[in-house]
Amino acid sequence: MALNAPIGIALTPRPFAPNAIDDVLDRARLLQQLGIDRAWFAQRFDVDSLSLAAVVGAAVPGLHVGTSVVPINPRHPLVVASQAQTAHAASHRRFTLGIGLGARALEEPAFGITTERPIRRLREYLTVLRSVLTTGTADFTGQTVTAAPPLPAAVAGGDGPDIVVAAMGPQAVTAAGELADGIVPILAGPRTLADEIVPRLTKAAAAAGQPRPRVIAGVAVVVTANPDRARARAAEQMAFYDPIPSYRAVLDSEGVATAAELAVIGTEAEVEAQLRRYVEAGATELLVTQTELGGAEDELATWRFLGALGGIPA
């Protein structure tokens, strides 16, 4: 039985690939062949996620693409709006712009920046993005962002992509409900979604006169007959999240000690049961991450299963 929620896969270039872009394109085409209609790209320090979304969206017709997520601090919203419109046009209006506040532990040493008033910046950033993506320009002077392009900022065929925010804390969720099209909560488990995040998001959206927001729950998933191996790798690779305050808060809310405990690992029946909990908690879509934790064979098995489980495309 279908899950009744679209499923997307987070794609990153494999480290051994001779060409990162060719590798992602090959895997994106495989996803589509297996019945999965959307791919998401994280922003790291190597491949640019917005550029990759545009390339994949143009090369794989029918595939929905999105960023999960672009940190707002190192880039001005006019730059991100330009890139987002380009990706939306390249994919023929199948692009979703995912943005986030970023992680101070990464941004401070990398860029030498410290951002004060992050929620104020998020609100002002979203205001500029929405203006450019819907009207083709902006005229805004805020406390943390100024945007007044002297020339048109519209891209033909690229207007109006959805904006979603990697929001989990109360203030960020409220801002997303009022000013964006939804959220991408990563590592927020079913209990936290149902009891805290989704009610706050829908209330904020309703108060602002916005339509029902998208809730794209990020979940690490592996279908495997060797769960111990996948769990050991999850514990190693996901430990980075444990001390970061925004993630620590949702882990504590969910009642788990580590991010790895939220990885959905097991048989097809076990994985399906856990994913249904996210949908029942209010997730409108699933963003499946880290399918490589069990190795290449398990990753392919996971993709095949998720393609068969499917969903109802938005």
mmCIF file of C-alpha atoms in Angstrom:
data_model
loop_
_atom_site.group_PDB
_atom_site.id
_atom_site.type_symbol
_atom_site.label_atom_id
_atom_site.label_comp_id
_atom_site.label_asym_id
_atom_site.label_seq_id
_atom_site.Cartn_x
_atom_site.Cartn_y
_atom_site.Cartn_z
ATOM 1 C CA MET A 1 0.000 0.000 0.000
ATOM 2 C CA ALA A 2 1.345 3.417 -0.925
ATOM 3 C CA LEU A 3 2.683 5.592 1.840
ATOM 4 C CA ASN A 4 0.513 8.522 0.760
ATOM 5 C CA ALA A 5 3.494 10.884 0.907
ATOM 6 C CA PRO A 6 6.100 11.590 -1.768
ATOM 7 C CA ILE A 7 9.542 10.171 -1.094
ATOM 8 C CA GLY A 8 12.775 11.864 -2.145
ATOM 9 C CA ILE A 9 16.376 10.731 -1.817
ATOM 10 C CA ALA A 10 19.370 12.824 -0.760
ATOM 11 C CA LEU A 11 22.082 12.378 -3.395
ATOM 12 C CA THR A 12 25.767 13.192 -2.964
ATOM 13 C CA PRO A 13 28.670 12.337 -5.259
ATOM 14 C CA ARG A 14 30.430 9.131 -4.245
ATOM 15 C CA PRO A 15 34.039 9.754 -3.170
ATOM 16 C CA PHE A 16 35.504 7.312 -5.691
ATOM 17 C CA ALA A 17 33.639 8.743 -8.706
ATOM 18 C CA PRO A 18 35.958 10.159 -11.409
ATOM 19 C CA ASN A 19 33.456 12.958 -12.114
ATOM 20 C CA ALA A 20 31.126 14.117 -9.345
ATOM 21 C CA ILE A 21 28.428 15.510 -11.634
ATOM 22 C CA ASP A 22 28.316 12.487 -13.931
ATOM 23 C CA ASP A 23 28.026 10.262 -10.866
ATOM 24 C CA VAL A 24 25.044 12.172 -9.474
ATOM 25 C CA LEU A 25 23.366 12.254 -12.883
ATOM 26 C CA ASP A 26 23.699 8.483 -13.241
ATOM 27 C CA ARG A 27 22.230 7.939 -9.794
ATOM 28 C CA ALA A 28 19.423 10.436 -10.383
ATOM 29 C CA ARG A 29 18.415 8.566 -13.537
ATOM 30 C CA LEU A 30 18.455 5.303 -11.585
ATOM 31 C CA LEU A 31 16.208 6.806 -8.928
ATOM 32 C CA GLN A 32 13.695 7.736 -11.585
ATOM 33 C CA GLN A 33 13.827 4.260 -13.122
ATOM 34 C CA LEU A 34 13.040 2.805 -9.695
ATOM 35 C CA GLY A 35 9.946 4.978 -9.314
ATOM 36 C CA ILE A 36 11.335 7.751 -7.107
ATOM 37 C CA ASP A 37 10.443 11.162 -8.494
ATOM 38 C CA ARG A 38 12.533 13.575 -6.438
ATOM 39 C CA ALA A 39 16.156 14.135 -5.436
ATOM 40 C CA TRP A 40 17.656 16.482 -2.862
ATOM 41 C CA PHE A 41 21.144 17.968 -2.669
ATOM 42 C CA ALA A 42 22.962 19.109 0.464
ATOM 43 C CA GLN A 43 25.229 22.141 0.503
ATOM 44 C CA ARG A 44 28.709 21.293 1.678
ATOM 45 C CA PHE A 45 32.111 22.748 0.835
ATOM 46 C CA ASP A 46 32.546 20.867 -2.434
ATOM 47 C CA VAL A 47 29.790 20.612 -5.071
ATOM 48 C CA ASP A 48 27.374 23.541 -5.118
ATOM 49 C CA SER A 49 23.855 22.285 -4.395
ATOM 50 C CA LEU A 50 21.985 24.960 -6.362
ATOM 51 C CA SER A 51 24.102 24.419 -9.454
ATOM 52 C CA LEU A 52 23.721 20.663 -9.111
ATOM 53 C CA ALA A 53 19.944 20.947 -8.802
ATOM 54 C CA ALA A 54 19.838 22.967 -12.028
ATOM 55 C CA VAL A 55 22.022 20.464 -13.894
ATOM 56 C CA VAL A 56 20.090 17.405 -12.709
ATOM 57 C CA GLY A 57 16.723 19.078 -13.185
ATOM 58 C CA ALA A 58 17.559 19.881 -16.799
ATOM 59 C CA ALA A 59 19.134 16.508 -17.598
ATOM 60 C CA VAL A 60 16.519 14.225 -15.996
ATOM 61 C CA PRO A 61 13.084 15.377 -17.227
ATOM 62 C CA GLY A 62 10.268 14.789 -14.756
ATOM 63 C CA LEU A 63 12.503 14.544 -11.701
ATOM 64 C CA HIS A 64 11.786 17.021 -8.905
ATOM 65 C CA VAL A 65 14.925 18.531 -7.399
ATOM 66 C CA GLY A 66 15.658 20.565 -4.302
ATOM 67 C CA THR A 67 18.331 21.809 -1.927
ATOM 68 C CA SER A 68 18.507 20.560 1.620
ATOM 69 C CA VAL A 69 19.756 23.021 2.526
ATOM 70 C CA VAL A 70 21.614 26.186 1.535
ATOM 71 C CA PRO A 71 22.954 28.033 4.623
ATOM 72 C CA ILE A 72 21.846 31.661 4.475
ATOM 73 C CA ASN A 73 24.807 33.330 6.140
ATOM 74 C CA PRO A 74 27.546 33.048 3.473
ATOM 75 C CA ARG A 75 25.268 34.150 0.563
ATOM 76 C CA HIS A 76 23.199 37.236 -0.014
ATOM 77 C CA PRO A 77 19.502 36.482 -0.729
ATOM 78 C CA LEU A 78 19.743 38.179 -4.144
ATOM 79 C CA VAL A 79 22.417 35.655 -5.129
ATOM 80 C CA VAL A 80 20.371 32.729 -3.835
ATOM 81 C CA ALA A 81 17.231 34.042 -5.554
ATOM 82 C CA SER A 82 19.112 34.230 -8.857
ATOM 83 C CA GLN A 83 20.410 30.682 -8.487
ATOM 84 C CA ALA A 84 17.022 29.377 -7.364
ATOM 85 C CA GLN A 85 15.232 30.879 -10.362
ATOM 86 C CA THR A 86 17.860 29.400 -12.658
ATOM 87 C CA ALA A 87 17.331 25.941 -11.153
ATOM 88 C CA HIS A 88 13.543 26.328 -11.323
ATOM 89 C CA ALA A 89 13.676 27.263 -14.996
ATOM 90 C CA ALA A 90 16.205 24.545 -15.815
ATOM 91 C CA SER A 91 14.012 21.889 -14.184
ATOM 92 C CA HIS A 92 10.834 23.272 -15.806
ATOM 93 C CA ARG A 93 9.347 24.337 -12.476
ATOM 94 C CA ARG A 94 10.239 21.225 -10.484
ATOM 95 C CA PHE A 95 12.621 22.874 -8.018
ATOM 96 C CA THR A 96 12.279 23.539 -4.278
ATOM 97 C CA LEU A 97 14.630 25.937 -2.518
ATOM 98 C CA GLY A 98 15.616 24.681 0.902
ATOM 99 C CA ILE A 99 17.497 27.104 3.134
ATOM 100 C CA GLY A 100 18.753 26.960 6.703
ATOM 101 C CA LEU A 101 20.420 28.960 9.423
ATOM 102 C CA GLY A 102 23.613 26.923 9.130
ATOM 103 C CA ALA A 103 25.877 25.463 11.790
ATOM 104 C CA ARG A 104 28.118 27.875 13.681
ATOM 105 C CA ALA A 105 30.681 25.108 14.243
ATOM 106 C CA LEU A 106 31.204 24.940 10.470
ATOM 107 C CA GLU A 107 30.698 28.550 9.429
ATOM 108 C CA GLU A 108 32.904 30.317 11.924
ATOM 109 C CA PRO A 109 36.155 28.519 11.006
ATOM 110 C CA ALA A 110 35.321 28.296 7.295
ATOM 111 C CA PHE A 111 34.126 31.834 6.600
ATOM 112 C CA GLY A 112 35.249 33.769 9.639
ATOM 113 C CA ILE A 113 31.712 34.966 10.296
ATOM 114 C CA THR A 114 29.539 35.113 13.374
ATOM 115 C CA THR A 115 25.883 35.899 12.808
ATOM 116 C CA GLU A 116 23.929 37.679 15.494
ATOM 117 C CA ARG A 117 20.117 37.743 15.666
ATOM 118 C CA PRO A 118 19.663 34.593 13.558
ATOM 119 C CA ILE A 119 15.856 34.601 13.623
ATOM 120 C CA ARG A 120 15.744 38.260 12.589
ATOM 121 C CA ARG A 121 18.110 37.424 9.743
ATOM 122 C CA LEU A 122 15.987 34.425 8.721
ATOM 123 C CA ARG A 123 12.838 36.545 8.609
ATOM 124 C CA GLU A 124 14.480 39.307 6.592
ATOM 125 C CA TYR A 125 16.135 36.793 4.283
ATOM 126 C CA LEU A 126 12.796 35.084 3.604
ATOM 127 C CA THR A 127 11.148 38.450 2.965
ATOM 128 C CA VAL A 128 13.696 39.291 0.273
ATOM 129 C CA LEU A 129 13.601 35.830 -1.276
ATOM 130 C CA ARG A 130 9.816 35.844 -1.486
ATOM 131 C CA SER A 131 9.798 39.280 -3.063
ATOM 132 C CA VAL A 132 12.345 38.415 -5.751
ATOM 133 C CA LEU A 133 10.894 34.985 -6.507
ATOM 134 C CA THR A 134 7.366 36.334 -6.921
ATOM 135 C CA THR A 135 7.860 39.861 -8.293
ATOM 136 C CA GLY A 136 11.330 39.763 -9.833
ATOM 137 C CA THR A 137 12.755 42.465 -7.596
ATOM 138 C CA ALA A 138 13.055 43.690 -4.012
ATOM 139 C CA ASP A 139 13.296 46.961 -2.154
ATOM 140 C CA PHE A 140 14.080 46.085 1.432
ATOM 141 C CA THR A 141 16.220 47.568 4.181
ATOM 142 C CA GLY A 142 16.289 45.591 7.385
ATOM 143 C CA GLN A 143 18.498 45.180 10.408
ATOM 144 C CA THR A 144 20.543 42.329 8.908
ATOM 145 C CA VAL A 145 19.699 42.357 5.171
ATOM 146 C CA THR A 146 19.476 45.072 2.549
ATOM 147 C CA ALA A 147 18.320 44.269 -0.986
ATOM 148 C CA ALA A 148 17.546 46.800 -3.703
ATOM 149 C CA PRO A 149 18.776 45.568 -7.083
ATOM 150 C CA PRO A 150 19.156 48.422 -9.616
ATOM 151 C CA LEU A 151 18.332 46.047 -12.485
ATOM 152 C CA PRO A 152 15.577 43.421 -12.929
ATOM 153 C CA ALA A 153 16.244 40.220 -10.983
ATOM 154 C CA ALA A 154 13.667 37.979 -12.670
ATOM 155 C CA VAL A 155 14.547 34.831 -14.646
ATOM 156 C CA ALA A 156 12.025 33.909 -17.334
ATOM 157 C CA GLY A 157 10.417 30.594 -16.420
ATOM 158 C CA GLY A 158 12.033 30.592 -12.995
ATOM 159 C CA ASP A 159 9.603 32.519 -10.841
ATOM 160 C CA GLY A 160 7.763 31.074 -7.867
ATOM 161 C CA PRO A 161 9.686 28.045 -6.558
ATOM 162 C CA ASP A 162 8.644 26.866 -3.123
ATOM 163 C CA ILE A 163 10.854 27.920 -0.231
ATOM 164 C CA VAL A 164 11.287 25.537 2.690
ATOM 165 C CA VAL A 165 13.358 26.051 5.825
ATOM 166 C CA ALA A 166 15.403 23.629 7.908
ATOM 167 C CA ALA A 167 13.480 24.719 10.983
ATOM 168 C CA MET A 168 12.935 22.858 14.244
ATOM 169 C CA GLY A 169 13.165 25.439 17.013
ATOM 170 C CA PRO A 170 9.991 27.345 17.957
ATOM 171 C CA GLN A 171 11.007 30.723 16.531
ATOM 172 C CA ALA A 172 12.360 29.297 13.268
ATOM 173 C CA VAL A 173 9.268 27.128 12.791
ATOM 174 C CA THR A 174 6.985 30.110 13.356
ATOM 175 C CA ALA A 175 8.962 32.222 10.878
ATOM 176 C CA ALA A 176 8.768 29.445 8.290
ATOM 177 C CA GLY A 177 5.026 29.080 8.794
ATOM 178 C CA GLU A 178 4.490 32.783 8.239
ATOM 179 C CA LEU A 179 6.983 33.469 5.453
ATOM 180 C CA ALA A 180 7.857 30.204 3.667
ATOM 181 C CA ASP A 181 6.091 27.233 2.090
ATOM 182 C CA GLY A 182 7.150 24.644 4.606
ATOM 183 C CA ILE A 183 9.989 23.109 6.575
ATOM 184 C CA VAL A 184 12.650 20.414 6.268
ATOM 185 C CA PRO A 185 13.069 19.117 9.823
ATOM 186 C CA ILE A 186 16.141 16.880 9.974
ATOM 187 C CA LEU A 187 16.360 14.485 12.950
ATOM 188 C CA ALA A 188 13.005 15.548 14.357
ATOM 189 C CA GLY A 189 11.341 12.260 15.258
ATOM 190 C CA PRO A 190 7.636 11.412 15.030
ATOM 191 C CA ARG A 191 6.863 12.409 18.621
ATOM 192 C CA THR A 192 8.467 15.827 18.259
ATOM 193 C CA LEU A 193 6.796 16.414 14.910
ATOM 194 C CA ALA A 194 3.341 15.512 16.166
ATOM 195 C CA ASP A 195 3.488 17.213 19.562
ATOM 196 C CA GLU A 196 5.537 20.332 18.862
ATOM 197 C CA ILE A 197 6.673 21.169 15.357
ATOM 198 C CA VAL A 198 3.679 20.474 13.116
ATOM 199 C CA PRO A 199 1.077 22.151 15.380
ATOM 200 C CA ARG A 200 3.256 25.264 15.721
ATOM 201 C CA LEU A 201 3.918 25.389 11.971
ATOM 202 C CA THR A 202 0.293 24.984 10.915
ATOM 203 C CA LYS A 203 -0.886 27.537 13.467
ATOM 204 C CA ALA A 204 1.622 30.113 12.210
ATOM 205 C CA ALA A 205 0.732 29.465 8.576
ATOM 206 C CA ALA A 206 -2.994 29.741 9.268
ATOM 207 C CA ALA A 207 -2.547 32.983 11.199
ATOM 208 C CA ALA A 208 -0.591 34.433 8.265
ATOM 209 C CA GLY A 209 -3.200 33.319 5.729
ATOM 210 C CA GLN A 210 -0.810 30.824 4.154
ATOM 211 C CA PRO A 211 -1.865 27.483 2.628
ATOM 212 C CA ARG A 212 -1.074 24.203 4.330
ATOM 213 C CA PRO A 213 2.716 24.060 4.666
ATOM 214 C CA ARG A 214 4.906 21.248 3.428
ATOM 215 C CA VAL A 215 6.579 19.153 6.131
ATOM 216 C CA ILE A 216 9.482 17.316 4.503
ATOM 217 C CA ALA A 217 10.818 15.043 7.244
ATOM 218 C CA GLY A 218 14.462 14.073 6.892
ATOM 219 C CA VAL A 219 15.086 10.455 7.904
ATOM 220 C CA ALA A 220 18.121 8.184 7.533
ATOM 221 C CA VAL A 221 16.851 4.887 6.069
ATOM 222 C CA VAL A 222 18.454 1.525 5.265
ATOM 223 C CA VAL A 223 16.670 -1.656 4.265
ATOM 224 C CA THR A 224 19.060 -4.420 5.258
ATOM 225 C CA ALA A 225 19.481 -7.963 6.512
ATOM 226 C CA ASN A 226 22.537 -6.814 8.479
ATOM 227 C CA PRO A 227 21.209 -4.037 10.744
ATOM 228 C CA ASP A 228 24.150 -4.140 13.153
ATOM 229 C CA ARG A 229 26.585 -3.058 10.440
ATOM 230 C CA ALA A 230 24.355 -0.185 9.333
ATOM 231 C CA ARG A 231 23.740 0.951 12.915
ATOM 232 C CA ALA A 232 27.470 0.963 13.658
ATOM 233 C CA ARG A 233 28.084 3.186 10.647
ATOM 234 C CA ALA A 234 25.175 5.407 11.608
ATOM 235 C CA ALA A 235 26.632 5.877 15.080
ATOM 236 C CA GLU A 236 29.940 6.921 13.554
ATOM 237 C CA GLN A 237 28.649 9.187 10.788
ATOM 238 C CA MET A 238 25.777 10.859 12.645
ATOM 239 C CA ALA A 239 27.660 11.666 15.859
ATOM 240 C CA PHE A 240 28.434 15.116 14.426
ATOM 241 C CA TYR A 241 24.841 16.200 15.092
ATOM 242 C CA ASP A 242 24.706 15.218 18.756
ATOM 243 C CA PRO A 243 26.283 18.328 20.357
ATOM 244 C CA ILE A 244 24.832 20.964 17.973
ATOM 245 C CA PRO A 245 22.226 22.871 20.038
ATOM 246 C CA SER A 246 19.408 22.856 17.455
ATOM 247 C CA TYR A 247 19.718 19.115 16.928
ATOM 248 C CA ARG A 248 20.361 18.401 20.597
ATOM 249 C CA ALA A 249 17.037 20.039 21.448
ATOM 250 C CA VAL A 250 14.988 17.813 19.142
ATOM 251 C CA LEU A 251 16.906 14.693 20.177
ATOM 252 C CA ASP A 252 16.122 15.445 23.804
ATOM 253 C CA SER A 253 12.500 16.121 22.905
ATOM 254 C CA GLU A 254 12.307 12.759 21.168
ATOM 255 C CA GLY A 255 13.878 11.047 24.170
ATOM 256 C CA VAL A 256 16.985 9.720 22.453
ATOM 257 C CA ALA A 257 20.626 10.202 23.368
ATOM 258 C CA THR A 258 22.117 10.178 19.877
ATOM 259 C CA ALA A 259 21.075 11.069 16.339
ATOM 260 C CA ALA A 260 21.887 7.532 15.215
ATOM 261 C CA GLU A 261 19.006 6.194 17.288
ATOM 262 C CA LEU A 262 16.596 7.891 14.878
ATOM 263 C CA ALA A 263 18.005 6.083 11.847
ATOM 264 C CA VAL A 264 15.350 3.756 10.408
ATOM 265 C CA ILE A 265 17.223 0.506 9.804
ATOM 266 C CA GLY A 266 15.829 -3.002 9.317
ATOM 267 C CA THR A 267 13.642 -5.175 7.136
ATOM 268 C CA GLU A 268 11.184 -3.782 4.617
ATOM 269 C CA ALA A 269 8.316 -4.287 7.068
ATOM 270 C CA GLU A 270 10.193 -2.598 9.903
ATOM 271 C CA VAL A 271 11.200 0.355 7.733
ATOM 272 C CA GLU A 272 7.695 0.809 6.371
ATOM 273 C CA ALA A 273 6.190 0.798 9.871
ATOM 274 C CA GLN A 274 8.617 3.480 11.052
ATOM 275 C CA LEU A 275 8.095 5.680 7.991
ATOM 276 C CA ARG A 276 4.340 5.519 8.471
ATOM 277 C CA ARG A 277 4.850 6.954 11.952
ATOM 278 C CA TYR A 278 6.366 10.071 10.377
ATOM 279 C CA VAL A 279 3.427 10.465 8.006
ATOM 280 C CA GLU A 280 0.951 9.948 10.840
ATOM 281 C CA ALA A 281 2.846 12.610 12.800
ATOM 282 C CA GLY A 282 2.195 15.168 10.070
ATOM 283 C CA ALA A 283 4.981 14.731 7.525
ATOM 284 C CA THR A 284 3.643 15.491 4.048
ATOM 285 C CA GLU A 285 6.818 14.207 2.372
ATOM 286 C CA LEU A 286 9.903 12.218 3.300
ATOM 287 C CA LEU A 287 13.493 13.134 2.522
ATOM 288 C CA VAL A 288 15.451 9.915 2.874
ATOM 289 C CA THR A 289 19.131 10.346 3.712
ATOM 290 C CA GLN A 290 22.216 8.193 4.238
ATOM 291 C CA THR A 291 20.954 5.151 2.361
ATOM 292 C CA GLU A 292 24.609 4.241 1.799
ATOM 293 C CA LEU A 293 25.150 3.288 5.455
ATOM 294 C CA GLY A 294 24.641 -0.415 4.750
ATOM 295 C CA GLY A 295 26.787 -0.571 1.625
ATOM 296 C CA ALA A 296 26.026 -0.558 -2.092
ATOM 297 C CA GLU A 297 23.755 -3.621 -2.140
ATOM 298 C CA ASP A 298 21.649 -2.389 0.756
ATOM 299 C CA GLU A 299 21.412 1.061 -0.815
ATOM 300 C CA LEU A 300 20.011 -0.370 -4.035
ATOM 301 C CA ALA A 301 17.593 -2.542 -2.050
ATOM 302 C CA THR A 302 16.499 0.530 -0.101
ATOM 303 C CA TRP A 303 15.886 2.532 -3.266
ATOM 304 C CA ARG A 304 13.939 -0.327 -4.853
ATOM 305 C CA PHE A 305 11.764 -0.664 -1.787
ATOM 306 C CA LEU A 306 11.109 3.063 -1.502
ATOM 307 C CA GLY A 307 10.281 3.255 -5.185
ATOM 308 C CA ALA A 308 7.754 0.452 -4.751
ATOM 309 C CA LEU A 309 6.366 1.980 -1.553
ATOM 310 C CA GLY A 310 5.984 5.174 -3.514
ATOM 311 C CA GLY A 311 3.479 7.773 -2.540
ATOM 312 C CA ILE A 312 1.156 10.264 -4.084
ATOM 313 C CA PRO A 313 3.208 13.007 -5.791
ATOM 314 C CA ALA A 314 2.468 16.521 -4.589
#
